[in-house]
Short mmCIF file of C-alpha atoms in Angstrom, two decimals:
data_model
loop_
_atom_site.label_atom_id
_atom_site.label_comp_id
_atom_site.label_asym_id
_atom_site.label_seq_id
_atom_site.Cartn_x
_atom_site.Cartn_y
_atom_site.Cartn_z
CA MET Q 1 139.21 166.10 87.87
CA THR Q 2 141.22 162.95 87.69
CA GLN Q 3 143.74 163.19 85.01
CA HIS Q 4 145.55 161.08 82.02
CA LEU Q 5 149.08 161.44 82.66
CA TYR Q 6 151.67 161.53 79.65
CA ILE Q 7 155.26 162.15 79.92
CA LEU Q 8 156.91 162.78 76.53
CA THR Q 9 160.38 163.51 75.70
CA GLY Q 10 161.59 165.89 72.61
CA GLY Q 11 158.39 167.81 72.62
CA SER Q 12 160.01 171.22 71.85
CA ARG Q 13 160.22 170.80 68.02
CA GLY Q 14 159.26 168.58 64.89
CA MET Q 15 156.82 165.76 65.57
CA GLY Q 16 157.38 166.00 69.14
CA LEU Q 17 156.08 169.34 69.44
CA ALA Q 18 153.25 168.42 67.36
CA ILE Q 19 152.37 165.31 69.67
CA ALA Q 20 152.59 167.92 72.70
CA GLU Q 21 149.98 170.30 71.13
CA GLN Q 22 147.60 167.37 70.35
CA LEU Q 23 147.92 165.94 73.90
CA LEU Q 24 147.36 169.29 75.23
CA GLN Q 25 143.54 168.89 75.98
CA ALA Q 26 141.42 169.43 79.10
CA GLY Q 27 141.74 166.34 81.42
CA ASN Q 28 145.36 165.56 80.27
CA THR Q 29 148.55 166.43 82.40
CA LEU Q 30 151.49 166.59 80.01
CA ILE Q 31 155.26 166.43 81.06
CA CYS Q 32 157.88 167.47 78.48
CA ILE Q 33 161.16 166.53 78.86
CA SER Q 34 163.58 168.44 76.13
CA ARG Q 35 166.75 170.24 76.14
CA ASN Q 36 164.81 173.71 75.68
CA GLN Q 37 160.90 174.83 76.19
CA GLN Q 38 158.52 175.87 74.10
CA ALA Q 39 156.58 178.92 74.76
CA SER Q 40 153.86 177.89 72.35
CA LEU Q 41 152.93 174.92 74.41
CA THR Q 42 152.50 177.34 77.58
CA ALA Q 43 150.17 179.20 75.70
CA LYS Q 44 148.16 176.19 74.11
CA ALA Q 45 147.97 174.63 77.60
CA GLN Q 46 146.44 177.57 79.02
CA GLN Q 47 143.85 178.00 76.13
CA ALA Q 48 142.81 174.30 76.60
CA GLY Q 49 142.92 173.68 80.41
CA ALA Q 50 145.66 171.09 80.32
CA HIS Q 51 148.22 170.79 82.71
CA LEU Q 52 151.69 171.38 81.21
CA ALA Q 53 155.33 170.98 82.89
CA GLN Q 54 158.22 171.66 80.76
CA TRP Q 55 161.31 170.18 82.43
CA THR Q 56 164.56 171.21 80.47
CA HIS Q 57 167.11 168.14 80.51
CA ASP Q 58 169.48 167.11 77.95
CA LEU Q 59 168.97 163.50 77.52
CA VAL Q 60 172.65 163.01 76.61
CA ASP Q 61 172.50 162.63 80.67
CA GLY Q 62 169.60 160.23 80.76
CA ALA Q 63 170.41 159.24 84.09
CA THR Q 64 169.64 162.64 85.67
CA ALA Q 65 166.31 162.79 83.52
CA SER Q 66 165.23 159.62 84.72
CA LEU Q 67 166.04 160.23 88.49
CA ALA Q 68 164.13 163.09 88.36
CA LEU Q 69 161.18 161.50 86.58
CA LYS Q 70 161.40 158.65 89.26
CA ALA Q 71 161.18 161.16 92.26
CA TRP Q 72 158.39 163.10 90.73
CA LEU Q 73 156.20 160.00 90.09
CA GLU Q 74 157.01 158.52 93.49
CA LYS Q 75 155.57 161.88 95.15
CA GLN Q 76 152.00 161.20 93.23
CA THR Q 77 148.82 159.33 94.05
CA ALA Q 78 147.83 156.78 91.86
CA GLN Q 79 144.23 157.88 92.27
CA ALA Q 80 145.17 161.22 90.71
CA PHE Q 81 145.24 159.69 87.25
CA GLN Q 82 143.17 157.34 85.18
CA SER Q 83 145.89 156.23 83.05
CA ALA Q 84 149.59 156.96 82.59
CA THR Q 85 151.80 157.02 79.33
CA LEU Q 86 155.45 157.41 78.38
CA ILE Q 87 156.30 158.61 75.00
CA ASN Q 88 159.90 158.20 74.24
CA ASN Q 89 160.34 160.28 71.02
CA ALA Q 90 163.59 162.24 71.31
CA GLY Q 91 166.44 161.08 68.91
CA VAL Q 92 169.28 162.66 66.92
CA ILE Q 93 171.22 161.56 63.83
CA PRO Q 94 175.09 161.54 64.31
CA HIS Q 95 177.45 162.66 61.78
CA ILE Q 96 176.29 161.25 58.51
CA GLY Q 97 179.10 159.23 57.00
CA PRO Q 98 180.45 155.94 57.33
CA LEU Q 99 181.41 154.70 60.98
CA SER Q 100 185.20 154.79 59.90
CA GLN Q 101 184.77 158.51 60.04
CA ALA Q 102 182.52 158.85 63.18
CA ASP Q 103 183.72 161.16 65.86
CA PRO Q 104 183.57 159.15 69.15
CA HIS Q 105 181.76 162.07 71.15
CA ASN Q 106 179.41 162.56 68.52
CA LEU Q 107 178.48 158.72 68.28
CA ALA Q 108 178.23 158.44 71.92
CA MET Q 109 175.77 161.51 71.97
CA ALA Q 110 173.49 159.71 69.52
CA LEU Q 111 173.36 156.37 71.68
CA ARG Q 112 172.90 157.81 74.71
CA VAL Q 113 169.81 159.91 73.78
CA GLY Q 114 168.40 157.58 71.30
CA LEU Q 115 168.73 154.07 73.28
CA GLU Q 116 170.29 154.92 76.84
CA ALA Q 117 168.07 157.60 77.94
CA PRO Q 118 165.01 155.62 76.76
CA MET Q 119 165.73 152.51 78.73
CA GLN Q 120 166.62 154.84 81.61
CA LEU Q 121 163.13 156.32 81.49
CA CYS Q 122 161.25 153.39 80.84
CA SER Q 123 163.02 151.78 84.17
CA ALA Q 124 162.27 155.05 86.20
CA PHE Q 125 158.54 155.35 84.85
CA LEU Q 126 157.70 151.59 84.89
CA GLY Q 127 159.29 151.16 88.59
CA ALA Q 128 157.51 153.97 89.92
CA THR Q 129 154.31 153.25 88.69
CA GLU Q 130 154.23 149.37 89.06
CA ASN Q 131 151.70 149.71 91.98
CA TRP Q 132 149.29 152.03 90.06
CA PRO Q 133 146.06 150.52 89.57
CA VAL Q 134 145.51 152.22 86.39
CA PRO Q 135 146.46 151.29 82.56
CA ARG Q 136 150.00 152.02 81.56
CA LYS Q 137 151.67 152.38 78.20
CA VAL Q 138 155.12 152.84 76.75
CA VAL Q 139 155.47 154.04 73.37
CA ASN Q 140 159.10 153.86 71.85
CA ILE Q 141 159.26 155.89 68.86
CA SER Q 142 161.59 153.70 66.56
CA SER Q 143 162.26 153.97 62.95
CA GLY Q 144 162.24 152.02 59.54
CA LEU Q 145 166.28 152.58 59.84
CA GLY Q 146 166.05 150.11 63.13
CA ARG Q 147 164.70 147.46 60.88
CA ARG Q 148 166.63 148.34 57.64
CA ALA Q 149 170.33 148.87 57.55
CA MET Q 150 171.53 151.91 55.51
CA ALA Q 151 175.05 153.21 54.59
CA SER Q 152 176.39 156.08 56.71
CA GLN Q 153 173.52 155.54 59.16
CA ALA Q 154 175.35 152.86 61.79
CA GLY Q 155 174.62 154.93 64.79
CA TYR Q 156 170.92 156.12 64.43
CA CYS Q 157 170.14 152.37 63.04
CA ALA Q 158 171.81 150.73 65.83
CA ALA Q 159 169.87 153.26 68.53
CA LYS Q 160 166.79 152.43 66.80
CA ALA Q 161 167.25 148.51 66.37
CA GLY Q 162 168.44 148.45 70.23
CA MET Q 163 164.89 150.26 71.03
CA ASP Q 164 163.20 147.64 69.02
CA HIS Q 165 164.94 144.89 70.66
CA PHE Q 166 164.79 146.12 74.34
CA THR Q 167 161.12 146.95 73.62
CA ARG Q 168 160.61 142.92 73.10
CA CYS Q 169 162.35 142.35 76.22
CA LEU Q 170 160.40 145.08 78.23
CA ALA Q 171 157.04 143.28 76.75
CA LEU Q 172 158.05 140.07 78.22
CA ASP Q 173 158.87 141.59 81.65
CA GLU Q 174 155.61 143.47 81.96
CA ALA Q 175 153.53 140.33 80.55
CA LEU Q 176 154.37 138.46 83.89
CA LYS Q 177 152.92 141.25 85.98
CA PRO Q 178 149.60 141.64 87.34
CA ASN Q 179 149.16 145.02 85.92
CA GLY Q 180 152.22 144.91 83.43
CA ALA Q 181 152.31 148.03 80.96
CA LYS Q 182 151.39 147.58 77.41
CA VAL Q 183 154.52 148.51 75.60
CA THR Q 184 155.32 148.75 72.18
CA SER Q 185 158.14 150.62 69.71
CA LEU Q 186 156.55 152.04 67.10
CA ALA Q 187 157.94 153.52 63.66
CA PRO Q 188 155.96 156.67 62.60
CA GLY Q 189 156.52 156.58 59.06
CA VAL Q 190 158.59 159.16 56.75
CA ILE Q 191 158.00 162.45 58.26
CA ASP Q 192 159.10 166.14 57.09
CA THR Q 193 161.09 167.17 59.99
CA ASP Q 194 164.68 168.67 60.42
CA MET Q 195 166.16 165.13 60.34
CA GLN Q 196 164.84 164.52 57.03
CA VAL Q 197 166.57 168.07 55.88
CA GLN Q 198 170.00 166.73 57.60
CA LEU Q 199 169.51 163.66 55.23
CA ARG Q 200 168.69 165.41 52.23
CA GLY Q 201 171.45 168.01 52.59
CA ALA Q 202 174.36 165.31 53.33
CA ALA Q 203 177.20 165.07 50.96
CA PRO Q 204 176.37 162.41 48.40
CA GLU Q 205 179.95 161.08 48.68
CA ASN Q 206 179.38 160.41 52.29
CA PHE Q 207 175.52 159.14 51.91
CA PRO Q 208 174.57 156.90 48.95
CA ASP Q 209 170.94 157.23 49.72
CA GLN Q 210 170.79 161.20 49.93
CA ASN Q 211 168.94 161.31 46.34
CA GLY Q 212 166.27 158.84 47.66
CA PHE Q 213 165.41 161.32 50.62
CA GLN Q 214 165.66 164.27 48.17
CA GLN Q 215 162.85 162.58 45.76
CA LEU Q 216 160.86 161.58 48.96
CA LYS Q 217 160.61 165.34 49.30
CA ALA Q 218 159.73 166.26 45.84
CA THR Q 219 157.33 163.74 45.13
CA GLY Q 220 155.48 164.53 48.07
CA MET Q 221 155.93 161.24 50.22
CA LEU Q 222 156.84 163.09 53.40
CA THR Q 223 154.10 163.06 56.35
CA SER Q 224 153.57 166.57 58.14
CA PRO Q 225 154.43 166.24 61.85
CA ALA Q 226 151.01 167.07 62.74
CA ASP Q 227 149.63 163.84 60.67
CA ALA Q 228 152.22 161.80 62.03
CA ALA Q 229 151.32 162.96 65.52
CA LYS Q 230 147.79 161.94 64.87
CA ARG Q 231 148.56 158.49 63.58
CA ILE Q 232 150.66 158.07 66.42
CA LEU Q 233 147.88 159.09 69.07
CA ASP Q 234 145.21 157.05 67.31
CA TYR Q 235 147.41 153.84 67.19
CA MET Q 236 147.94 154.27 70.91
CA ALA Q 237 144.24 154.53 71.24
CA ARG Q 238 143.59 151.11 69.25
CA PRO Q 239 142.19 148.36 71.37
CA ASP Q 240 144.63 145.89 70.37
CA PHE Q 241 147.89 148.41 71.30
CA GLY Q 242 150.65 146.44 73.17
CA SER Q 243 149.63 143.06 71.14
CA GLN Q 244 152.90 143.49 69.02
CA PRO Q 245 156.01 144.89 70.64
CA VAL Q 246 157.36 146.12 67.41
CA SER Q 247 154.96 147.79 65.44
CA ASP Q 248 154.29 150.50 62.73
CA VAL Q 249 151.51 153.27 62.28
CA ARG Q 250 150.92 151.82 59.11
CA ASP Q 251 150.05 148.22 60.25
CA ALA Q 252 146.20 146.97 59.69
#
């Protein structure tokens, strides 16, 4: 059976896990790149008749993960897949506090996972599949904080803003190619994940917006990981996907 190929980072928990679960359908091949494997995905793949591989890589070292992806893709035949999609979902929030208090190693980790690794994986994916005669997509999971500054969030905001802007560059690159990939940096809305727990639990004196995040939870404004994953996959299926290199699941 000809397969649809999906490569997903950060698929072992939160919204990434929900995306992985929804992609595990017959006719799909899913490669998850995460620090840890998720046993529930293996069971679900077997039940659904989907092909699943879970690669354990810490994306602080995105170069190693991207080289592994490039090597694997170069061994595949283009005829094996009807489409190929990369979803860069992994990200981390560095220490919550003013930049003046940041630990340099913690800050470097956040930027490597949230910006450097997605760029490296995009390069590997697009380079290795450039001559595949099938539709290709890149979805970089961004955030509203890449488009709106927030105190005590300089590292995360910078990583997501960088993701948005390199995706704009990537869209220009791909538009010049005969079978260029469709790409977008997609904000998924406000989601009830571990990141939200971190933000709500931050010390108010270090994070002026802490109360606002507590109110989002208290007033039921957070989207569940499963609903957020569905919105992302629905957006990916839109006929106008890729027309806007920076986008939001709530776009009309």
